Amino acid sequence: MSLDAILDRRLLIISGKGGVGKTTIAAALGVMAARHDLRVLVAEIEGKNALSSLLAAPPLTSEPRELRPGLWAMHVSPEEALSEYFEVQFHAKRVVKPLVTSQLVYYVTHAAPGLRDILMLGKIWYQVARKGEFDLAILDTPAAGHAVSMLRSPEGFLEAVPVGTLAGHARRVSDWLHDPEQVAVHLVSLAEETPVKETLETTRLLEERVHMNVDRVHLNMLYPPFAEDPAVNAALDRLKTPRGLRPRTKDAPPLSDQRAQALFACGEFYRDRRAIQQEHRQTLIDGLDGTASVIDLPFLFGDGFAGKELDLLADVIEDQA
């Protein structure tokens, strides 16, 4: 893998099953890229509102806002994207405000199949490729099923409406999405049966229906080994019972039978959980068959998630990229 394969793109599309941490990974990628003196835009689309709380910022708007040096964030909705499209395409700035306050925008954005998704993708294309305001955009998409239909939307629209101004717009967006030098898809998964199955299925659907390949899979919340030192791990493996644990605590405060049993049970759960995760990880790697690289991300044990945890994940991604 190469870090340049991430940083040299103009758009990273982040998708995966709901609840696997897509927004967290999108933000961590943005933090990592901004460290390399890039102007980075992290965008969330309608229906998502986790990015602002993750970055400890007020609710996002359609205008990019700088949250860290070099790191910008925004919210994208089809209604706002259509309003901007009217301003740019038809120089109709005077009619945009009454248009937005009427119900016309709602009906227009639902008039053609996939138009809402095209408008949101087009907004990102305009900010990055047309205006050149940012070096890299990271798009935090909905759950994988919607993401597949979203990325398929320009082709679907062109099949229904092959000519006209909007068709030309859809064609430009489609050409951009299908340029592997410009755009890459990153999926996020957990080392669990259902997320791994959905990740492999999404990879297949993207190849077959959208003609896009997955570049990276971020395997989130992996339990790390007990210790990096193999000798320490071997010693822990030899503790077969709580009774075997007690003689090793003679220099520590007394350890009751009850606490020894609880500690041992916790260790057994951790060990079993990690073993199961590693099995699912191997299933994912075997299913991808070398078509995408896997980045392992640790489970961060703690009371909350803040800036330092985001920086840590950015470090891990960069180390493995």
XYZ file of C-alpha atoms in Angstrom:
321
model
C 0.000 0.000 0.000
C 1.038 3.587 -0.506
C -0.033 6.731 1.298
C 0.108 8.574 -2.029
C -2.653 6.292 -3.309
C -4.905 8.003 -0.761
C -3.585 11.564 -0.764
C -3.306 11.875 -4.551
C -7.039 11.313 -5.094
C -9.511 14.181 -5.318
C -12.439 12.294 -3.744
C -12.653 9.460 -1.216
C -16.091 7.876 -0.883
C -16.642 6.301 2.547
C -19.362 3.678 2.889
C -20.318 0.559 4.821
C -23.022 -1.003 6.947
C -24.732 1.310 9.429
C -23.046 1.548 12.811
C -19.551 0.458 11.777
C -17.974 3.903 12.252
C -18.032 5.435 8.758
C -18.145 9.006 10.033
C -15.285 8.355 12.452
C -13.095 6.935 9.680
C -14.038 9.775 7.313
C -12.996 12.317 9.955
C -9.773 10.421 10.750
C -8.859 10.334 7.055
C -9.503 14.062 6.894
C -7.257 14.706 9.902
C -4.515 12.564 8.375
C -4.692 14.275 4.983
C -4.710 17.783 6.483
C -1.396 17.009 8.196
C 0.169 16.782 4.743
C -0.621 20.416 3.905
C -3.708 19.572 1.874
C -6.930 21.553 1.924
C -9.372 18.822 2.886
C -13.164 18.884 2.817
C -15.137 16.282 4.783
C -18.774 16.298 3.687
C -21.795 14.520 5.081
C -24.992 14.163 3.090
C -28.591 14.678 4.154
C -29.828 12.442 6.919
C -26.455 12.325 8.696
C -25.505 14.702 11.494
C -22.714 12.944 13.378
C -19.735 14.771 11.907
C -20.196 18.038 13.782
C -20.420 16.361 17.189
C -17.447 14.144 16.382
C -15.357 17.214 15.545
C -16.777 19.200 18.481
C -18.305 21.799 16.167
C -21.700 23.502 15.798
C -24.132 21.899 13.315
C -22.741 22.000 9.792
C -24.238 24.031 6.951
C -23.928 23.994 3.166
C -20.972 26.374 3.429
C -17.594 24.721 4.180
C -16.308 25.622 7.637
C -12.700 25.210 8.785
C -12.627 23.125 11.974
C -8.889 22.435 12.158
C -6.009 23.880 10.173
C -6.533 22.598 6.647
C -9.639 20.572 7.581
C -13.040 21.811 6.456
C -16.486 20.275 6.860
C -19.934 20.820 5.394
C -23.399 19.326 5.073
C -24.825 18.578 1.619
C -28.518 18.456 0.793
C -30.108 18.162 -2.684
C -32.235 21.275 -2.152
C -29.230 23.466 -1.399
C -27.266 21.840 -4.220
C -30.089 22.573 -6.679
C -30.225 26.203 -5.559
C -26.494 26.574 -6.157
C -26.872 24.842 -9.523
C -29.447 27.447 -10.588
C -27.131 30.246 -9.492
C -24.139 28.897 -11.407
C -25.826 27.453 -14.474
C -28.492 30.045 -15.171
C -27.149 33.063 -13.252
C -30.524 33.149 -11.547
C -29.397 34.351 -8.160
C -32.381 36.670 -7.768
C -34.890 33.850 -8.049
C -33.017 31.371 -5.891
C -34.323 32.613 -2.544
C -38.037 32.420 -3.437
C -37.303 29.071 -5.087
C -35.843 27.683 -1.889
C -38.714 28.931 0.260
C -41.317 27.357 -2.048
C -42.211 23.678 -2.449
C -40.878 23.718 -6.013
C -37.413 22.550 -4.966
C -38.891 19.473 -3.317
C -40.854 18.525 -6.428
C -37.965 19.231 -8.782
C -35.498 17.107 -6.787
C -37.934 14.178 -6.815
C -38.858 14.578 -10.496
C -36.290 12.229 -12.035
C -34.722 8.993 -10.806
C -31.499 9.602 -8.919
C -31.613 13.386 -9.320
C -31.248 14.048 -5.586
C -28.105 11.924 -5.433
C -26.682 13.500 -8.595
C -27.157 16.971 -7.145
C -25.289 16.041 -3.962
C -22.456 14.352 -5.866
C -22.393 17.314 -8.224
C -21.982 19.691 -5.293
C -18.805 17.867 -4.242
C -17.588 17.750 -7.856
C -18.151 21.506 -8.152
C -16.268 22.332 -4.928
C -13.279 20.133 -5.802
C -12.961 19.624 -9.551
C -14.629 22.742 -10.954
C -13.811 25.469 -8.445
C -10.646 23.809 -7.152
C -11.261 25.037 -3.598
C -9.986 21.805 -2.055
C -7.256 19.300 -2.797
C -9.257 16.380 -1.448
C -12.878 15.735 -0.535
C -14.020 12.905 1.728
C -17.700 12.034 1.345
C -19.399 10.315 4.281
C -22.247 8.421 2.609
C -25.268 6.597 4.058
C -25.367 2.830 4.587
C -23.852 0.697 1.840
C -27.098 -0.135 0.022
C -27.935 3.529 -0.501
C -24.335 4.328 -1.363
C -24.416 1.827 -4.257
C -27.592 3.397 -5.672
C -26.145 6.864 -5.090
C -23.007 6.107 -7.092
C -25.156 4.453 -9.769
C -27.441 7.513 -9.996
C -25.613 9.434 -12.786
C -25.758 6.429 -15.138
C -29.380 5.735 -14.207
C -30.331 9.349 -14.832
C -28.607 9.353 -18.214
C -30.543 6.247 -19.222
C -33.798 8.053 -18.401
C -32.804 11.571 -19.536
C -29.984 11.284 -22.107
C -30.023 14.892 -23.316
C -30.307 18.340 -21.808
C -28.445 20.530 -19.348
C -28.910 18.200 -16.384
C -27.837 15.243 -18.522
C -24.601 17.047 -19.292
C -24.100 17.682 -15.597
C -24.759 14.011 -14.793
C -22.299 12.911 -17.470
C -19.517 15.088 -16.055
C -20.132 13.719 -12.560
C -20.221 10.137 -13.897
C -16.958 10.567 -15.786
C -15.321 11.958 -12.642
C -16.552 9.139 -10.423
C -15.241 6.510 -12.821
C -11.746 7.973 -13.055
C -9.663 5.840 -10.646
C -6.946 8.495 -10.637
C -9.450 10.965 -9.183
C -11.864 8.934 -7.068
C -11.490 5.970 -4.697
C -13.999 3.998 -2.642
C -13.178 3.085 0.963
C -15.465 0.718 2.859
C -15.664 0.464 6.637
C -16.449 -2.821 8.385
C -16.319 -4.594 11.709
C -14.770 -8.024 12.250
C -18.199 -9.576 12.656
C -20.169 -11.960 10.471
C -22.860 -9.621 9.112
C -20.645 -6.552 8.450
C -18.048 -8.734 6.693
C -20.735 -10.341 4.503
C -22.184 -6.928 3.635
C -18.726 -5.541 2.879
C -18.002 -8.353 0.437
C -21.474 -8.000 -1.096
C -21.047 -4.224 -1.463
C -17.685 -4.787 -3.138
C -19.347 -7.118 -5.619
C -22.257 -4.746 -6.304
C -19.937 -1.789 -6.843
C -17.957 -3.796 -9.396
C -20.992 -5.203 -11.213
C -23.494 -2.329 -11.090
C -21.357 0.793 -10.754
C -18.108 -0.439 -12.356
C -16.067 0.898 -9.458
C -13.509 -1.023 -7.425
C -13.015 -0.774 -3.678
C -9.569 0.593 -2.861
C -9.406 0.160 0.938
C -11.401 -1.590 3.651
C -11.009 -0.106 7.129
C -11.597 -2.900 9.637
C -12.725 -0.961 12.670
C -12.715 -1.720 16.426
C -10.330 -4.671 16.416
C -9.232 -5.915 19.819
C -5.429 -5.601 19.923
C -3.269 -8.421 21.343
C -2.776 -8.467 25.119
C 0.826 -7.361 24.665
C 3.207 -6.721 21.826
C 5.872 -8.946 23.390
C 5.296 -12.617 22.371
C 6.845 -13.793 25.657
C 4.264 -11.816 27.631
C 1.455 -13.259 25.538
C 2.818 -16.753 26.080
C 2.922 -16.185 29.850
C -0.681 -14.981 29.803
C -1.712 -18.069 27.842
C -0.280 -20.251 30.637
C -2.713 -18.780 33.159
C -5.340 -21.469 32.738
C -7.316 -20.763 35.930
C -7.916 -17.889 38.398
C -5.884 -19.879 40.955
C -2.878 -19.628 38.651
C -3.239 -15.858 38.634
C -3.022 -15.251 42.393
C 0.627 -16.273 43.087
C 1.753 -13.732 40.492
C 0.300 -10.814 42.432
C 2.373 -11.128 45.614
C 3.887 -7.639 45.185
C 0.465 -6.134 44.479
C -2.470 -5.545 46.865
C -4.207 -8.769 47.937
C -6.394 -10.286 45.234
C -9.500 -12.042 46.519
C -10.850 -15.197 44.920
C -13.869 -13.242 43.658
C -11.755 -10.557 42.015
C -9.348 -13.110 40.585
C -12.261 -14.957 39.010
C -13.720 -11.707 37.603
C -10.365 -10.655 36.196
C -9.800 -14.086 34.693
C -13.296 -14.108 33.149
C -12.638 -10.692 31.629
C -9.392 -11.934 30.144
C -11.060 -15.042 28.746
C -13.794 -12.942 27.141
C -11.201 -10.624 25.632
C -9.145 -13.520 24.292
C -12.194 -15.304 22.825
C -13.532 -12.098 21.326
C -10.216 -11.350 19.675
C -10.002 -14.900 18.285
C -13.477 -14.553 16.735
C -12.542 -11.180 15.247
C -9.414 -12.647 13.701
C -11.488 -15.416 12.072
C -13.844 -12.852 10.522
C -10.879 -10.727 9.474
C -9.430 -13.692 7.605
C -12.816 -14.315 5.947
C -12.788 -10.720 4.738
C -9.242 -10.952 3.391
C -9.996 -14.251 1.633
C -13.192 -12.813 0.124
C -11.466 -9.686 -1.166
C -8.826 -11.909 -2.777
C -6.315 -9.081 -3.024
C -8.660 -6.631 -4.777
C -8.573 -4.173 -1.857
C -6.156 -3.441 0.972
C -7.267 -3.897 4.581
C -6.386 -1.339 7.266
C -6.703 -2.623 10.850
C -8.029 -0.089 13.344
C -8.012 -0.732 17.094
C -10.896 -0.725 19.513
C -10.280 2.346 21.663
C -11.246 1.520 25.229
C -12.374 4.603 27.100
C -15.264 6.652 28.417
C -15.671 8.782 25.312
C -14.356 9.752 21.917
C -12.656 13.100 21.382
C -9.915 14.771 19.403
C -7.043 12.700 20.754
C -8.763 9.445 19.751
C -9.349 10.848 16.264
C -5.665 11.744 16.020
C -4.728 8.235 17.150
C -6.832 6.637 14.417
C -5.278 9.023 11.894
C -1.848 7.835 13.068
C -2.824 4.180 12.633
C -4.231 4.752 9.132
C -1.086 6.585 8.063
C 1.185 3.885 9.495
C -0.599 1.197 7.466
C -1.155 3.202 4.303
